[in-house]
C-alpha positions as MATLAB code, in Angstrom:
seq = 'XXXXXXXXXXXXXXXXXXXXXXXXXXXXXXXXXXXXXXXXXXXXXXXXXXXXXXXXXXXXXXXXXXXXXXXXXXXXXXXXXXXXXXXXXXXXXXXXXXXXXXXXXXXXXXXXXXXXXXXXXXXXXXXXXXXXXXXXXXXXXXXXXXXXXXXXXXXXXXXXXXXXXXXXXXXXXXXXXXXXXXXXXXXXXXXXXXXXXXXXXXXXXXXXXXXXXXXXXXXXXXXXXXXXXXXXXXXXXXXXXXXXX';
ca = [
      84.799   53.632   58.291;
      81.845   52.913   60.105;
      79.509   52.734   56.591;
      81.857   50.290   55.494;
      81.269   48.231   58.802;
      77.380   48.411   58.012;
      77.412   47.194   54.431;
      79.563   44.426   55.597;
      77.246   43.375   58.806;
      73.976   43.269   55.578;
      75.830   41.355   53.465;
      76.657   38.897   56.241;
      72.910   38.775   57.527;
      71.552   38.541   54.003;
      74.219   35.687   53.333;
      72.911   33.590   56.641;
      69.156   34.222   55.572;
      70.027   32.642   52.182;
      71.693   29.573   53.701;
      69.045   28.866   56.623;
      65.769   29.678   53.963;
      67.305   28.206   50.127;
      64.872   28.134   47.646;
      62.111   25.580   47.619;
      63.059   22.506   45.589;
      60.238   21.776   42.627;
      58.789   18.406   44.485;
      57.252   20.639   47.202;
      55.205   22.514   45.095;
      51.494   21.461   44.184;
      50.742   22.174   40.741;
      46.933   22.119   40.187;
      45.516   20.007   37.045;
      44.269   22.788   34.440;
      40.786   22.362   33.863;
      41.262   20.915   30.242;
      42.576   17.598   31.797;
      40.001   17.932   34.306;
      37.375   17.459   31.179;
      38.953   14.875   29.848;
      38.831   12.577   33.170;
      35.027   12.743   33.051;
      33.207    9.899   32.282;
      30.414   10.141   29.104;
      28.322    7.398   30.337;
      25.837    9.922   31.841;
      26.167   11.716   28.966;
      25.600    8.810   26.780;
      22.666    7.879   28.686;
      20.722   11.161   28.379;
      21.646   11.216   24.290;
      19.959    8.079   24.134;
      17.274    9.306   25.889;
      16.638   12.112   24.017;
      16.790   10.334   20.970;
      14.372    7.411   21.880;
      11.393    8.582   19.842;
      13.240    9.789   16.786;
      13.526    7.554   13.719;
      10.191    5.799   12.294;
       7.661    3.308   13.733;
       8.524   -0.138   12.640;
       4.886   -1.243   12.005;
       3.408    2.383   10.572;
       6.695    3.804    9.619;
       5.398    7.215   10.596;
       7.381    9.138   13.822;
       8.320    6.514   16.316;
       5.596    5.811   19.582;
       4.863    3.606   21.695;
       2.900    0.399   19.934;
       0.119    0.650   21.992;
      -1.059    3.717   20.494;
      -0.135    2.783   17.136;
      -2.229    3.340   13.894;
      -1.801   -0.045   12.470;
      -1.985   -2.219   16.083;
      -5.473   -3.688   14.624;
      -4.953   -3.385   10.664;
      -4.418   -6.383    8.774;
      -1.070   -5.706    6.075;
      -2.247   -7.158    2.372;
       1.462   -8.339    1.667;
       1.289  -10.836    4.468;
      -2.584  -10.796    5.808;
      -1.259  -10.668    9.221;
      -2.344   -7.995   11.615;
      -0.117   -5.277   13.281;
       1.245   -3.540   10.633;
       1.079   -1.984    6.993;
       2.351   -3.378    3.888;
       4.674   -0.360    2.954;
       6.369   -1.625    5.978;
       5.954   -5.547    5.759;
       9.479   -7.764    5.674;
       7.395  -10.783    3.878;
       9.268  -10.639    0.437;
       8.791  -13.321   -2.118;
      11.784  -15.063   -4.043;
      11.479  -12.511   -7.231;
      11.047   -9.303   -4.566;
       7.224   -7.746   -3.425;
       4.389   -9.686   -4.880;
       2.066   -8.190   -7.175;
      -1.578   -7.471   -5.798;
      -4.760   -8.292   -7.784;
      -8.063   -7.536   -6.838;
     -11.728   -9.431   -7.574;
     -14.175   -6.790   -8.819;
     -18.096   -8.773   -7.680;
     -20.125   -6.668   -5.567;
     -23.592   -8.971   -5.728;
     -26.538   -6.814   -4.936;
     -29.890   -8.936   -3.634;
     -32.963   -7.571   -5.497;
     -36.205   -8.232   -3.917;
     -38.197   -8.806   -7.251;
     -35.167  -11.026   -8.317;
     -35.049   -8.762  -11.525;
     -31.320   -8.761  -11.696;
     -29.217   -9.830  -14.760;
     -27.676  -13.289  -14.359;
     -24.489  -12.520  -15.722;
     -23.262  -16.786  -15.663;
     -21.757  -18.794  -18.090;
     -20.729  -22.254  -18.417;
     -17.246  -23.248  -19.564;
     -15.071  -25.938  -20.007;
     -12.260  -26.442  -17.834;
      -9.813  -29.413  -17.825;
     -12.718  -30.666  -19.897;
     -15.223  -30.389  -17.191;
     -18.032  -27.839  -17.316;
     -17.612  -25.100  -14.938;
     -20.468  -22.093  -14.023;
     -18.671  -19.171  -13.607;
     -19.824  -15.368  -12.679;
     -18.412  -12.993  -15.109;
     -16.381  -10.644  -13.384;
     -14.554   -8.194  -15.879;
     -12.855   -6.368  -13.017;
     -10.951   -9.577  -11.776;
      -7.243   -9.715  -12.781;
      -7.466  -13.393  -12.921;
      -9.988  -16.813  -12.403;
     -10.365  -18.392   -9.470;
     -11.930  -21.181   -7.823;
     -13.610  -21.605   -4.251;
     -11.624  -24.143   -2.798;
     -14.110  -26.862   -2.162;
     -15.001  -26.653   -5.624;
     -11.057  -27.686   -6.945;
     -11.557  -30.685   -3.990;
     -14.361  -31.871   -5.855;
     -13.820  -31.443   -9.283;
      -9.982  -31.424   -9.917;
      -8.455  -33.897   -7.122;
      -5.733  -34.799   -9.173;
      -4.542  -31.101  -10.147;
      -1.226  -29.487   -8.427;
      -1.549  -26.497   -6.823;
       1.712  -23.987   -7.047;
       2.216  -21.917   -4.600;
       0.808  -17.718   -5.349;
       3.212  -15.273   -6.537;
       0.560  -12.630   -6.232;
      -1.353  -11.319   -3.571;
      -5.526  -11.603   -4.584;
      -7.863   -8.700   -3.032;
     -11.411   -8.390   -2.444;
     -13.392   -5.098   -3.622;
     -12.644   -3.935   -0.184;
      -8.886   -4.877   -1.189;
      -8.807   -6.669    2.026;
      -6.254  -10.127    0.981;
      -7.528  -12.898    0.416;
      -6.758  -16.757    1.613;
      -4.863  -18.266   -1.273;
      -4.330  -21.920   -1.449;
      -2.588  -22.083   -4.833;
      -2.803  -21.974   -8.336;
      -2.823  -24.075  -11.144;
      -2.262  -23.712  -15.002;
      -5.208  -25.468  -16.960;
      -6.878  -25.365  -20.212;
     -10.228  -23.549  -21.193;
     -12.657  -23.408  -23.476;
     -16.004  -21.870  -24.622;
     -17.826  -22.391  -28.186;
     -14.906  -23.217  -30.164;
     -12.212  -20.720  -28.324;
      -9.838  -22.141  -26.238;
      -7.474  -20.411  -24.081;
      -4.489  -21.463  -21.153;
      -4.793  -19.709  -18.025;
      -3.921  -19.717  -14.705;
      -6.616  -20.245  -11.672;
      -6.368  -19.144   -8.100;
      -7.712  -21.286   -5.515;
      -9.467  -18.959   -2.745;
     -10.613  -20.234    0.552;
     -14.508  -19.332    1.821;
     -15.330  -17.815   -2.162;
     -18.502  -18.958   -2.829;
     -18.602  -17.918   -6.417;
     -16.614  -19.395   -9.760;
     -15.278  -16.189  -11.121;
     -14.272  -15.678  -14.951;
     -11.261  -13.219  -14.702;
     -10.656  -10.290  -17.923;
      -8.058  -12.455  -19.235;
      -9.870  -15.324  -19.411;
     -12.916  -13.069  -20.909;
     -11.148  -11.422  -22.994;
      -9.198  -14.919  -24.714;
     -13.010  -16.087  -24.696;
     -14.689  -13.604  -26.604;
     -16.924  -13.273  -23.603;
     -15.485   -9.906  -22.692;
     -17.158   -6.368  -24.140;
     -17.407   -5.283  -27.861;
     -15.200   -1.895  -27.691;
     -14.948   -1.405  -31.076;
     -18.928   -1.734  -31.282;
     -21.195    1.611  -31.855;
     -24.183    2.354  -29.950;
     -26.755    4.906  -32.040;
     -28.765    6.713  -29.612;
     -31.567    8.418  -30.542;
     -33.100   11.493  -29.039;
     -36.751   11.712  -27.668;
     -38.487   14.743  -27.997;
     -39.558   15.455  -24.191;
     -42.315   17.521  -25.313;
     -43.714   15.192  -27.298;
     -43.541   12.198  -25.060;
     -44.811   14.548  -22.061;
     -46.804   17.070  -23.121;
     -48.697   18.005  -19.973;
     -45.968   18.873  -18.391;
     -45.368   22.227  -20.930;
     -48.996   23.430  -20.399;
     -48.738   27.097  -19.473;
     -45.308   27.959  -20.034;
     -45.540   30.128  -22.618;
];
């Protein structure tokens, strides 16, 4: 009798506790983010920042197209591009294009030599052209004839200069000042051939280009044959194999 009392009286008490102390409802609990949506609330400016950063020097110098620095210390701050003649870059790296893509270079091959007993061969000739005699230095090495400009001022007012669509070099293959070109007619002894001139600024010399040479018969004999004959050194110096046995 009395154990039945006592599980009564606990099932009473417990009853009580569970109507005074329910079960928490869901809105008081705190849930905590997870640290995946954490991540994703992060802003990737500062990481954006240091990527670009890091990646400042990679890629190719504009003006040397070797690994990107600063342009103070660059390689080709003082060189002079032959595409262009303007200073501060190379021509692999130039943006000057012409209408038909990159111009064609062609170089002028005089190196003059002073000689103080004057003894040097005067390799000049006189041609015709337009019908007006020109001196001209042969120059097989040139691509192509040109005129110093003061000279086409003088002698050929009322030709039309077109503008270059090549790119003309000293032997150093430094560019030259081009003012144009012109198409014209020449002749030597009874040959006649069309060519094209170049009109250089500061040349001082009328140069006869290979083509022109060659049209001319002015240029070399290749299919001539030199006979050389051998001089007995013994003969010609015979002091000098006194002795030797």
């Amino acid at each position: 009798m009395v154990k039945e009392q006592q599980e009564k009286l606990i099932e009473k008490d417990s009853a009580s506790v569970n109507a005074i102390s329910p079960n928490k409802p869901a809105k008081f609990l705190k849930h905590k983010p997870s640290s995946g949506a954490r991540k994703q609330n992060v802003k990737p400016d500062f990481h954006r920042k240091n990527n670009e950063n890091e990646s400042r020097w990679h890629g190719k110098c504009k003006w040397c197209s070797k690994q990107r620095h600063d342009k103070r210390v660059c390689p080709a701050r003082d060189a002079r591009c032959r595409q262009c003649s303007k200073i501060g870059h190379y021509a692999k790296v130039c943006i000057t294009k012409s209408q038909t893509g990159c111009p064609e270079v062609a170089y002028l091959g005089v190196v003059q030599l002073e000689s103080k007993n004057k003894t040097n061969i005067d390799w000049t000739v006189t041609v015709q052209v337009n019908h007006k005699n020109i001196k001209f230095k042969i120059d097989s090495g040139a691509h192509h004839t040109v005129l110093p400009a003061n000279v086409f001022q003088n002698v050929f007012q009322n030709a039309k200069l077109e503008p270059p669509d090549k790119i003309q070099c000293g032997p150093d293959r430094n560019p030259l000042k081009i003012l144009g070109k012109f198409k014209t007619n020449i002749e030597y002894k009874g040959k006649n051939c069309t060519d094209e001139i170049y009109v250089i600024s500061n040349l001082h010399t009328c140069l006869l280009g290979k083509p022109a040479l060659l049209s001319l018969g002015l240029g070399p004999n290749l299919n001539s044959v030199c006979q050389i004959s051998a001089v007995d050194p013994k003969a010609k110096f015979p002091e000098l194999f006194k002795d030797l046995g």
